[in-house]
mmCIF file of C-alpha atoms in Angstrom:
data_model
loop_
_atom_site.group_PDB
_atom_site.id
_atom_site.type_symbol
_atom_site.label_atom_id
_atom_site.label_comp_id
_atom_site.label_asym_id
_atom_site.label_seq_id
_atom_site.Cartn_x
_atom_site.Cartn_y
_atom_site.Cartn_z
ATOM 1 C CA MET P 13 -34.488 -0.363 -6.774
ATOM 2 C CA LYS P 14 -33.166 -0.259 -10.328
ATOM 3 C CA ILE P 15 -29.927 1.696 -10.906
ATOM 4 C CA ARG P 16 -27.900 2.507 -13.996
ATOM 5 C CA VAL P 17 -24.225 2.564 -12.996
ATOM 6 C CA GLU P 18 -22.136 5.380 -14.470
ATOM 7 C CA LYS P 19 -18.668 4.515 -13.147
ATOM 8 C CA VAL P 20 -16.775 2.653 -10.438
ATOM 9 C CA ALA P 21 -15.668 4.925 -7.616
ATOM 10 C CA PHE P 22 -12.452 4.605 -5.630
ATOM 11 C CA GLY P 23 -13.001 1.683 -3.279
ATOM 12 C CA GLY P 24 -14.698 -0.526 -5.867
ATOM 13 C CA ASP P 25 -18.373 0.437 -5.595
ATOM 14 C CA GLY P 26 -20.395 1.291 -8.674
ATOM 15 C CA LEU P 27 -21.812 4.822 -8.698
ATOM 16 C CA GLY P 28 -25.261 5.650 -10.033
ATOM 17 C CA PHE P 29 -27.971 8.218 -9.329
ATOM 18 C CA VAL P 30 -31.589 7.802 -8.317
ATOM 19 C CA ASP P 31 -33.712 10.985 -8.325
ATOM 20 C CA GLY P 32 -30.520 13.009 -8.134
ATOM 21 C CA LYS P 33 -29.138 11.112 -5.130
ATOM 22 C CA ALA P 34 -25.770 9.364 -5.443
ATOM 23 C CA CYS P 35 -25.962 5.646 -4.814
ATOM 24 C CA PHE P 36 -22.859 3.501 -4.254
ATOM 25 C CA VAL P 37 -23.546 -0.108 -5.206
ATOM 26 C CA GLU P 38 -21.282 -2.958 -4.055
ATOM 27 C CA GLY P 39 -20.392 -5.310 -6.891
ATOM 28 C CA ALA P 40 -21.717 -3.152 -9.758
ATOM 29 C CA LEU P 41 -19.699 -2.134 -12.822
ATOM 30 C CA ALA P 42 -19.821 0.865 -15.144
ATOM 31 C CA GLY P 43 -22.512 0.587 -17.811
ATOM 32 C CA GLU P 44 -24.538 -2.005 -15.925
ATOM 33 C CA THR P 45 -28.188 -1.856 -14.973
ATOM 34 C CA VAL P 46 -28.722 -3.589 -11.651
ATOM 35 C CA GLU P 47 -31.464 -4.282 -9.178
ATOM 36 C CA ALA P 48 -30.059 -3.145 -5.830
ATOM 37 C CA GLU P 49 -31.068 -3.253 -2.186
ATOM 38 C CA VAL P 50 -30.311 -0.158 -0.074
ATOM 39 C CA TYR P 51 -28.743 -0.888 3.320
ATOM 40 C CA TYR P 52 -27.546 2.617 4.271
ATOM 41 C CA ASN P 53 -29.499 5.775 3.464
ATOM 42 C CA LYS P 54 -28.618 9.433 4.003
ATOM 43 C CA ASP P 55 -30.015 12.683 2.595
ATOM 44 C CA LYS P 56 -27.338 13.086 -0.097
ATOM 45 C CA PHE P 57 -26.252 9.501 -0.797
ATOM 46 C CA CYS P 58 -27.043 5.875 -0.115
ATOM 47 C CA LYS P 59 -25.259 2.528 -0.186
ATOM 48 C CA ALA P 60 -26.684 -0.608 -1.743
ATOM 49 C CA ARG P 61 -25.891 -4.197 -2.713
ATOM 50 C CA VAL P 62 -26.569 -5.864 -6.040
ATOM 51 C CA VAL P 63 -29.558 -8.194 -5.950
ATOM 52 C CA ALA P 64 -29.567 -8.975 -9.680
ATOM 53 C CA VAL P 65 -27.644 -7.808 -12.744
ATOM 54 C CA GLU P 66 -30.148 -6.994 -15.480
ATOM 55 C CA GLU P 67 -27.650 -5.689 -18.029
ATOM 56 C CA ALA P 68 -24.098 -6.910 -17.454
ATOM 57 C CA SER P 69 -20.835 -5.282 -18.450
ATOM 58 C CA PRO P 70 -18.739 -7.246 -20.970
ATOM 59 C CA GLU P 71 -15.915 -6.925 -18.421
ATOM 60 C CA ARG P 72 -17.822 -8.865 -15.751
ATOM 61 C CA VAL P 73 -16.316 -12.259 -14.858
ATOM 62 C CA THR P 74 -17.261 -14.989 -12.395
ATOM 63 C CA PRO P 75 -15.265 -14.611 -9.147
ATOM 64 C CA PRO P 76 -13.161 -17.760 -8.646
ATOM 65 C CA CYS P 77 -13.040 -17.466 -4.847
ATOM 66 C CA PRO P 78 -15.870 -19.121 -2.845
ATOM 67 C CA TYR P 79 -15.493 -16.516 -0.089
ATOM 68 C CA TYR P 80 -15.807 -13.496 -2.361
ATOM 69 C CA GLY P 81 -18.548 -11.187 -1.181
ATOM 70 C CA ASN P 82 -18.173 -12.210 2.458
ATOM 71 C CA CYS P 83 -14.409 -11.764 2.904
ATOM 72 C CA GLY P 84 -13.286 -8.138 3.045
ATOM 73 C CA GLY P 85 -9.965 -8.643 1.266
ATOM 74 C CA CYS P 86 -11.040 -8.350 -2.392
ATOM 75 C CA GLN P 87 -13.255 -5.891 -4.265
ATOM 76 C CA TYR P 88 -12.461 -6.650 -7.935
ATOM 77 C CA GLN P 89 -12.719 -10.402 -8.500
ATOM 78 C CA HIS P 90 -15.899 -9.846 -10.541
ATOM 79 C CA VAL P 91 -14.095 -7.762 -13.190
ATOM 80 C CA SER P 92 -11.447 -8.672 -15.781
ATOM 81 C CA TYR P 93 -7.903 -7.728 -14.816
ATOM 82 C CA PRO P 94 -7.379 -5.303 -17.749
ATOM 83 C CA GLU P 95 -10.558 -3.474 -16.728
ATOM 84 C CA GLU P 96 -9.432 -3.404 -13.093
ATOM 85 C CA LEU P 97 -6.193 -1.716 -14.190
ATOM 86 C CA ARG P 98 -8.123 0.783 -16.318
ATOM 87 C CA MET P 99 -10.434 1.645 -13.412
ATOM 88 C CA LYS P 100 -7.598 2.101 -10.955
ATOM 89 C CA ALA P 101 -5.636 4.288 -13.365
ATOM 90 C CA HIS P 102 -8.755 6.416 -13.902
ATOM 91 C CA GLN P 103 -9.352 6.722 -10.153
ATOM 92 C CA VAL P 104 -5.804 7.976 -9.573
ATOM 93 C CA ALA P 105 -5.950 10.428 -12.476
ATOM 94 C CA GLU P 106 -9.395 11.727 -11.542
ATOM 95 C CA GLY P 107 -8.571 12.123 -7.851
ATOM 96 C CA MET P 108 -5.216 13.809 -8.305
ATOM 97 C CA THR P 109 -6.103 16.135 -11.168
ATOM 98 C CA HIS P 110 -9.248 17.301 -9.390
ATOM 99 C CA ALA P 111 -7.687 17.780 -5.948
ATOM 100 C CA LEU P 112 -4.211 18.998 -6.923
ATOM 101 C CA LYS P 113 -4.937 20.669 -10.293
ATOM 102 C CA ILE P 114 -2.022 18.870 -11.945
ATOM 103 C CA ASP P 115 -1.522 18.233 -15.639
ATOM 104 C CA PRO P 116 -2.795 14.693 -16.440
ATOM 105 C CA ALA P 117 0.216 14.275 -18.741
ATOM 106 C CA ILE P 118 2.551 13.860 -15.752
ATOM 107 C CA ILE P 119 0.634 10.753 -14.609
ATOM 108 C CA GLU P 120 2.281 7.709 -16.156
ATOM 109 C CA PRO P 121 0.432 4.483 -17.107
ATOM 110 C CA ILE P 122 -0.300 2.115 -14.242
ATOM 111 C CA VAL P 123 2.358 -0.564 -13.713
ATOM 112 C CA HIS P 124 0.643 -3.949 -13.623
ATOM 113 C CA SER P 125 1.449 -6.973 -11.501
ATOM 114 C CA PRO P 126 2.861 -10.007 -13.351
ATOM 115 C CA LYS P 127 0.417 -12.126 -11.331
ATOM 116 C CA PHE P 128 -3.049 -11.068 -10.224
ATOM 117 C CA TYR P 129 -3.579 -14.214 -8.146
ATOM 118 C CA GLY P 130 -1.010 -15.994 -5.994
ATOM 119 C CA TYR P 131 1.129 -12.872 -5.666
ATOM 120 C CA ARG P 132 1.103 -12.289 -1.913
ATOM 121 C CA ASN P 133 4.309 -13.205 -0.104
ATOM 122 C CA SER P 134 2.576 -12.612 3.235
ATOM 123 C CA VAL P 135 -0.847 -12.783 4.885
ATOM 124 C CA THR P 136 -2.176 -11.386 8.150
ATOM 125 C CA LEU P 137 -4.775 -13.559 9.875
ATOM 126 C CA HIS P 138 -6.978 -12.632 12.830
ATOM 127 C CA THR P 139 -8.441 -14.483 15.784
ATOM 128 C CA THR P 140 -11.902 -15.858 14.968
ATOM 129 C CA ARG P 141 -13.061 -16.393 18.557
ATOM 130 C CA LYS P 142 -12.135 -15.197 22.035
ATOM 131 C CA ASN P 143 -8.422 -15.700 22.457
ATOM 132 C CA THR P 144 -7.660 -17.930 25.435
ATOM 133 C CA GLY P 145 -4.179 -18.872 24.276
ATOM 134 C CA ALA P 146 -5.371 -22.274 23.079
ATOM 135 C CA PRO P 147 -4.835 -23.234 19.417
ATOM 136 C CA GLN P 148 -7.484 -21.936 17.031
ATOM 137 C CA ARG P 149 -8.077 -21.438 13.312
ATOM 138 C CA LEU P 150 -7.356 -17.889 12.251
ATOM 139 C CA GLY P 151 -9.190 -15.969 9.536
ATOM 140 C CA PHE P 152 -9.795 -12.754 7.638
ATOM 141 C CA VAL P 153 -11.827 -9.669 8.482
ATOM 142 C CA ALA P 154 -15.241 -9.953 6.808
ATOM 143 C CA ARG P 155 -16.721 -7.332 4.491
ATOM 144 C CA ASP P 156 -18.693 -5.801 7.388
ATOM 145 C CA ASN P 157 -15.300 -4.917 8.965
ATOM 146 C CA ARG P 158 -16.382 -6.481 12.255
ATOM 147 C CA THR P 159 -16.765 -10.242 12.050
ATOM 148 C CA ARG P 160 -14.064 -12.777 11.144
ATOM 149 C CA ILE P 161 -14.336 -15.634 8.662
ATOM 150 C CA GLN P 162 -12.259 -18.793 8.445
ATOM 151 C CA VAL P 163 -10.977 -19.750 4.996
ATOM 152 C CA ASP P 164 -9.238 -22.866 3.726
ATOM 153 C CA ASN P 165 -7.196 -20.867 1.229
ATOM 154 C CA CYS P 166 -6.754 -17.387 -0.220
ATOM 155 C CA LEU P 167 -6.296 -17.105 -3.975
ATOM 156 C CA LEU P 168 -4.212 -13.937 -3.538
ATOM 157 C CA ALA P 169 -1.621 -15.769 -1.435
ATOM 158 C CA ASP P 170 1.344 -17.728 -2.687
ATOM 159 C CA GLU P 171 0.312 -21.411 -2.624
ATOM 160 C CA ARG P 172 3.181 -22.137 -0.220
ATOM 161 C CA LEU P 173 1.155 -20.299 2.453
ATOM 162 C CA LEU P 174 -1.746 -22.751 2.134
ATOM 163 C CA GLY P 175 -0.893 -24.550 5.365
ATOM 164 C CA VAL P 176 -1.286 -21.492 7.604
ATOM 165 C CA PHE P 177 -4.998 -21.203 6.765
ATOM 166 C CA ARG P 178 -5.873 -24.754 7.800
ATOM 167 C CA ALA P 179 -3.664 -25.095 10.872
ATOM 168 C CA GLY P 180 -4.468 -24.243 14.461
ATOM 169 C CA HIS P 181 -2.395 -21.432 15.947
ATOM 170 C CA ALA P 182 -1.796 -20.689 19.635
ATOM 171 C CA LEU P 183 -1.474 -16.918 20.042
ATOM 172 C CA ALA P 184 -0.454 -15.050 23.164
ATOM 173 C CA ARG P 185 -3.531 -13.740 24.943
ATOM 174 C CA GLU P 186 -2.821 -10.139 23.927
ATOM 175 C CA GLU P 187 -2.426 -11.046 20.248
ATOM 176 C CA LYS P 188 -5.364 -10.335 17.949
ATOM 177 C CA SER P 189 -3.647 -11.207 14.692
ATOM 178 C CA ARG P 190 -0.538 -12.848 13.280
ATOM 179 C CA THR P 191 1.371 -12.299 10.028
ATOM 180 C CA PHE P 192 2.991 -15.111 8.039
ATOM 181 C CA ARG P 193 5.709 -14.430 5.436
ATOM 182 C CA LEU P 194 7.671 -16.661 3.107
ATOM 183 C CA ASN P 195 11.407 -16.675 3.565
ATOM 184 C CA LEU P 196 14.000 -17.265 0.860
ATOM 185 C CA LYS P 197 13.528 -21.031 1.209
ATOM 186 C CA GLY P 198 9.759 -20.778 0.699
ATOM 187 C CA GLU P 199 8.997 -21.493 4.368
ATOM 188 C CA ALA P 200 6.237 -19.639 6.237
ATOM 189 C CA VAL P 201 7.659 -17.536 9.072
ATOM 190 C CA SER P 202 5.279 -16.354 11.798
ATOM 191 C CA SER P 203 5.336 -12.899 13.375
ATOM 192 C CA GLY P 204 5.100 -14.744 16.691
ATOM 193 C CA SER P 205 8.550 -16.255 16.173
ATOM 194 C CA ASP P 206 10.618 -13.061 16.592
ATOM 195 C CA SER P 207 13.087 -14.091 13.904
ATOM 196 C CA VAL P 208 15.012 -12.544 11.020
ATOM 197 C CA PHE P 209 15.314 -14.050 7.552
ATOM 198 C CA ASP P 210 16.209 -13.183 3.956
ATOM 199 C CA ILE P 211 13.785 -12.224 1.188
ATOM 200 C CA LEU P 212 14.775 -11.853 -2.463
ATOM 201 C CA LEU P 213 13.628 -8.593 -4.033
ATOM 202 C CA GLY P 214 14.680 -8.366 -7.661
ATOM 203 C CA ASP P 215 18.232 -9.678 -7.582
ATOM 204 C CA GLN P 216 18.976 -8.388 -4.081
ATOM 205 C CA LYS P 217 18.785 -10.310 -0.810
ATOM 206 C CA ILE P 218 17.178 -8.224 1.925
ATOM 207 C CA LEU P 219 17.183 -9.231 5.583
ATOM 208 C CA THR P 220 13.821 -8.628 7.233
ATOM 209 C CA SER P 221 12.154 -9.310 10.573
ATOM 210 C CA SER P 222 9.070 -11.321 11.410
ATOM 211 C CA ALA P 223 8.028 -8.416 13.639
ATOM 212 C CA GLY P 224 8.458 -5.640 11.051
ATOM 213 C CA PHE P 225 6.797 -4.439 7.843
ATOM 214 C CA PHE P 226 7.711 -5.673 4.380
ATOM 215 C CA GLN P 227 5.971 -5.334 0.996
ATOM 216 C CA ASN P 228 3.723 -8.293 0.144
ATOM 217 C CA ASN P 229 3.974 -8.218 -3.672
ATOM 218 C CA LEU P 230 7.690 -8.645 -4.301
ATOM 219 C CA ASP P 231 7.477 -8.370 -8.103
ATOM 220 C CA VAL P 232 5.723 -5.004 -7.999
ATOM 221 C CA ALA P 233 7.867 -3.761 -5.105
ATOM 222 C CA ALA P 234 10.940 -4.416 -7.279
ATOM 223 C CA ARG P 235 9.329 -2.482 -10.143
ATOM 224 C CA ALA P 236 8.538 0.429 -7.827
ATOM 225 C CA ALA P 237 12.125 0.442 -6.552
ATOM 226 C CA ALA P 238 13.393 0.511 -10.143
ATOM 227 C CA ARG P 239 11.204 3.521 -11.014
ATOM 228 C CA ILE P 240 12.306 5.375 -7.894
ATOM 229 C CA ARG P 241 15.928 4.522 -8.759
ATOM 230 C CA ALA P 242 15.405 6.131 -12.186
ATOM 231 C CA TRP P 243 14.110 9.280 -10.491
ATOM 232 C CA VAL P 244 17.115 9.346 -8.149
ATOM 233 C CA GLU P 245 19.447 9.013 -11.137
ATOM 234 C CA ALA P 246 17.642 11.850 -12.935
ATOM 235 C CA VAL P 247 17.621 14.157 -9.902
ATOM 236 C CA ARG P 248 21.260 13.344 -8.983
ATOM 237 C CA PRO P 249 21.068 14.266 -5.282
ATOM 238 C CA GLU P 250 24.087 14.487 -3.021
ATOM 239 C CA ALA P 251 22.204 12.835 -0.143
ATOM 240 C CA PHE P 252 19.119 10.652 0.332
ATOM 241 C CA ALA P 253 16.986 10.763 3.496
ATOM 242 C CA ASP P 254 14.822 7.656 3.959
ATOM 243 C CA LEU P 255 12.402 8.845 6.644
ATOM 244 C CA TYR P 256 10.439 5.603 7.140
ATOM 245 C CA ALA P 257 13.235 3.235 6.243
ATOM 246 C CA GLY P 258 11.957 -0.118 7.467
ATOM 247 C CA VAL P 259 14.767 -2.588 6.740
ATOM 248 C CA GLY P 260 16.272 -0.254 4.125
ATOM 249 C CA THR P 261 14.638 -1.691 1.000
ATOM 250 C CA PHE P 262 14.444 1.520 -1.013
ATOM 251 C CA SER P 263 17.705 2.951 0.322
ATOM 252 C CA ILE P 264 19.449 -0.155 -1.005
ATOM 253 C CA LEU P 265 17.532 -0.755 -4.242
ATOM 254 C CA SER P 266 16.988 2.872 -5.274
ATOM 255 C CA ALA P 267 19.720 5.026 -3.741
ATOM 256 C CA ALA P 268 22.792 2.907 -2.989
ATOM 257 C CA GLY P 269 25.684 3.724 -5.317
ATOM 258 C CA ARG P 270 23.873 6.820 -6.616
ATOM 259 C CA VAL P 271 24.251 9.270 -3.727
ATOM 260 C CA ASN P 272 27.113 10.130 -1.404
ATOM 261 C CA ARG P 273 25.174 9.888 1.874
ATOM 262 C CA ILE P 274 22.116 7.952 2.962
ATOM 263 C CA HIS P 275 20.280 8.919 6.153
ATOM 264 C CA ALA P 276 17.685 6.487 7.507
ATOM 265 C CA ILE P 277 15.089 6.749 10.290
ATOM 266 C CA GLU P 278 13.154 3.736 11.597
ATOM 267 C CA GLU P 279 11.108 3.187 14.749
ATOM 268 C CA ASN P 280 10.758 -0.610 14.929
ATOM 269 C CA GLY P 281 13.688 -2.072 16.869
ATOM 270 C CA ARG P 282 13.807 -5.371 14.983
ATOM 271 C CA SER P 283 13.674 -3.525 11.665
ATOM 272 C CA VAL P 284 16.533 -1.282 12.798
ATOM 273 C CA PHE P 285 18.612 -4.400 13.497
ATOM 274 C CA CYS P 286 17.952 -5.614 9.930
ATOM 275 C CA LEU P 287 18.497 -2.125 8.539
ATOM 276 C CA ARG P 288 22.002 -1.944 10.006
ATOM 277 C CA LYS P 289 22.846 -5.426 8.781
ATOM 278 C CA ASN P 290 21.497 -4.684 5.287
ATOM 279 C CA PHE P 291 23.530 -1.476 5.068
ATOM 280 C CA GLU P 292 26.673 -3.328 6.098
ATOM 281 C CA ASP P 293 26.030 -6.173 3.640
ATOM 282 C CA HIS P 294 25.548 -3.691 0.769
ATOM 283 C CA GLY P 295 28.601 -1.577 1.575
ATOM 284 C CA LEU P 296 26.690 1.365 3.085
ATOM 285 C CA SER P 297 27.633 3.323 6.187
ATOM 286 C CA ALA P 298 25.406 2.579 9.178
ATOM 287 C CA GLU P 299 26.510 5.699 11.064
ATOM 288 C CA ASN P 300 23.582 7.718 9.689
ATOM 289 C CA ILE P 301 20.862 5.315 10.900
ATOM 290 C CA TYR P 302 18.598 6.794 13.578
ATOM 291 C CA LYS P 303 16.115 4.855 15.725
ATOM 292 C CA GLY P 304 12.830 6.486 16.713
ATOM 293 C CA ARG P 305 9.549 7.879 15.428
ATOM 294 C CA THR P 306 10.145 10.005 12.363
ATOM 295 C CA GLU P 307 7.911 12.780 13.672
ATOM 296 C CA GLN P 308 10.136 13.049 16.766
ATOM 297 C CA VAL P 309 13.558 12.325 15.291
ATOM 298 C CA PHE P 310 13.401 14.344 12.077
ATOM 299 C CA PRO P 311 12.957 17.841 13.602
ATOM 300 C CA GLU P 312 16.108 17.309 15.684
ATOM 301 C CA LEU P 313 17.968 15.743 12.766
ATOM 302 C CA LEU P 314 17.029 18.342 10.150
ATOM 303 C CA PRO P 315 19.773 20.899 10.952
ATOM 304 C CA LYS P 316 22.383 18.146 10.669
ATOM 305 C CA ILE P 317 21.291 16.643 7.352
ATOM 306 C CA SER P 318 19.795 19.654 5.581
ATOM 307 C CA GLU P 319 21.808 20.539 2.494
ATOM 308 C CA PRO P 320 20.994 21.828 -1.003
ATOM 309 C CA GLY P 321 21.532 18.452 -2.650
ATOM 310 C CA ILE P 322 19.314 16.264 -0.438
ATOM 311 C CA LEU P 323 16.352 14.204 -1.683
ATOM 312 C CA TYR P 324 13.735 13.124 0.850
ATOM 313 C CA PHE P 325 11.975 9.761 0.522
ATOM 314 C CA LEU P 326 8.685 9.042 2.306
ATOM 315 C CA ASN P 327 7.053 5.619 2.555
ATOM 316 C CA PRO P 328 4.947 6.077 5.701
ATOM 317 C CA PRO P 329 2.307 3.793 7.211
ATOM 318 C CA ARG P 330 -1.175 4.007 5.711
ATOM 319 C CA GLN P 331 -2.158 6.940 7.943
ATOM 320 C CA GLY P 332 0.405 9.136 6.176
ATOM 321 C CA ILE P 333 2.610 11.824 7.688
ATOM 322 C CA ALA P 334 1.855 14.200 10.541
ATOM 323 C CA PRO P 335 1.008 17.838 9.639
ATOM 324 C CA LYS P 336 4.067 19.147 11.510
ATOM 325 C CA LEU P 337 6.361 16.854 9.530
ATOM 326 C CA ALA P 338 4.739 17.954 6.277
ATOM 327 C CA ASP P 339 5.306 21.582 7.238
ATOM 328 C CA LEU P 340 8.985 20.938 7.973
ATOM 329 C CA LEU P 341 9.458 19.208 4.632
ATOM 330 C CA ALA P 342 7.598 21.962 2.794
ATOM 331 C CA PHE P 343 9.931 24.672 4.141
ATOM 332 C CA PRO P 344 13.415 23.138 3.928
ATOM 333 C CA GLY P 345 16.572 24.768 2.751
ATOM 334 C CA PRO P 346 17.099 24.278 -0.981
ATOM 335 C CA SER P 347 16.684 20.574 -1.742
ATOM 336 C CA LYS P 348 16.339 18.317 -4.747
ATOM 337 C CA GLY P 349 12.766 17.377 -3.863
ATOM 338 C CA ILE P 350 10.634 14.684 -2.255
ATOM 339 C CA ILE P 351 9.584 11.207 -3.348
ATOM 340 C CA TYR P 352 6.396 9.958 -1.667
ATOM 341 C CA LEU P 353 5.264 6.311 -1.947
ATOM 342 C CA SER P 354 1.774 5.642 -0.604
ATOM 343 C CA CYS P 355 -0.854 2.888 -0.608
ATOM 344 C CA ASP P 356 -3.791 5.208 0.154
ATOM 345 C CA LEU P 357 -4.895 7.697 -2.507
ATOM 346 C CA ALA P 358 -6.964 9.900 -0.178
ATOM 347 C CA ILE P 359 -4.207 10.177 2.439
ATOM 348 C CA LEU P 360 -1.613 10.813 -0.276
ATOM 349 C CA ILE P 361 -3.654 13.678 -1.713
ATOM 350 C CA ARG P 362 -4.127 15.150 1.763
ATOM 351 C CA ASP P 363 -0.379 15.120 2.442
ATOM 352 C CA LEU P 364 0.599 16.388 -1.014
ATOM 353 C CA LYS P 365 -1.701 19.383 -0.605
ATOM 354 C CA ARG P 366 0.203 20.367 2.500
ATOM 355 C CA LEU P 367 3.612 19.708 0.958
ATOM 356 C CA ILE P 368 2.997 21.864 -2.114
ATOM 357 C CA ALA P 369 0.934 24.620 -0.439
ATOM 358 C CA PRO P 370 3.894 26.952 0.365
ATOM 359 C CA GLY P 371 4.922 26.927 -3.291
ATOM 360 C CA ARG P 372 8.394 25.429 -2.843
ATOM 361 C CA PHE P 373 7.537 22.122 -4.544
ATOM 362 C CA LYS P 374 5.284 20.949 -7.355
ATOM 363 C CA VAL P 375 4.115 17.517 -8.464
ATOM 364 C CA ALA P 376 6.515 16.503 -11.233
ATOM 365 C CA ARG P 377 5.666 12.821 -11.883
ATOM 366 C CA VAL P 378 3.064 10.288 -10.714
ATOM 367 C CA VAL P 379 3.205 6.514 -11.238
ATOM 368 C CA PRO P 380 0.488 4.133 -9.992
ATOM 369 C CA PHE P 381 1.496 0.532 -9.265
ATOM 370 C CA ASP P 382 -0.971 -2.323 -8.960
ATOM 371 C CA MET P 383 0.631 -3.703 -5.818
ATOM 372 C CA PHE P 384 -2.652 -5.270 -4.655
ATOM 373 C CA PRO P 385 -4.530 -6.870 -7.604
ATOM 374 C CA ARG P 386 -8.176 -7.807 -7.020
ATOM 375 C CA SER P 387 -8.365 -5.328 -4.118
ATOM 376 C CA LYS P 388 -9.234 -1.631 -3.997
ATOM 377 C CA HIS P 389 -5.755 -0.566 -2.871
ATOM 378 C CA ILE P 390 -3.286 1.167 -5.190
ATOM 379 C CA GLU P 391 0.379 1.946 -4.574
ATOM 380 C CA ILE P 392 1.345 5.371 -5.930
ATOM 381 C CA ALA P 393 4.773 6.958 -6.300
ATOM 382 C CA VAL P 394 4.983 10.751 -6.588
ATOM 383 C CA LEU P 395 8.018 12.889 -7.348
ATOM 384 C CA LEU P 396 7.904 16.467 -6.053
ATOM 385 C CA GLY P 397 10.403 18.807 -7.653
ATOM 386 C CA PRO P 398 11.346 22.405 -6.875
ATOM 387 C CA CYS P 399 9.064 25.029 -8.388
#
């Protein structure tokens, strides 16, 4: 089937139409004419794969990775990096202006990554066969989202992680995956080690845990923290509530020294240990750190911390925030606003709709960050201000 591709949709697939039906084509770029093979067909849309490119985009490049197309980690290795940035910026602007009816002028240019290969400070690898506890090569989830593939290297990863791809790893029987991060010395630390270690983010040392979450693109994470710090300085809140604090990265880099009180909630016990230590090391009071799930802790905490000068900061897991939490945040006492940092555009839009629905807040600024070059994911920071 021959298809003329009109644009690249969020997720990386080219979008074209055949007899009025939308067709999403893996590996196709805007302006291309491709021969495609349909593998999923519904009444209103279908999905297809490129068989041959008859008319190529000038932005098409040869993917450097031998696993590209089989591995599920990358979607944009076949396009130039400037075009990838343009597409991602367009996807954010199109999605948010359509769904939230915001002025496109409040969406700032996408912040690029200094490196679009070799930028990952961490990788998560999965078991590739039945886990018996014996050593085995680990791998990535394939494009079909079911099978696993072994790789000798990943071009997105820092070269100092090369050894973890080729080694055999003995996982506990209940483990299905393992994460490896580089510490300050450039050594790979395994999530199976239950250890804490320092990472340098910008010019700040941050203690993190092998068993907790940390951003994988340190350069872009530092740029995001700087932009959020600028918003905090502009808003001038009296207090800052970090509702998914992790080890305190954004409390330290964006709020410390700029607000009188910092409240932090974190569920992961090892991250809470690092959070307390990081607060102490950076001269912050640890008395307002609370352990537990945000959705459970925040409703009880709200009467204590609610004040006119508070600014709420949200950096939740990919699934976003619970509806009840969104409702609580949407109906607070007078506050300075909300900053929401998300890596999933669709989930972000869903949550923002709920946060602005009562009319207390409006979207004031949006900044996309290319935290994950060569992949479909986009990190987005949103500032909600009082209406």
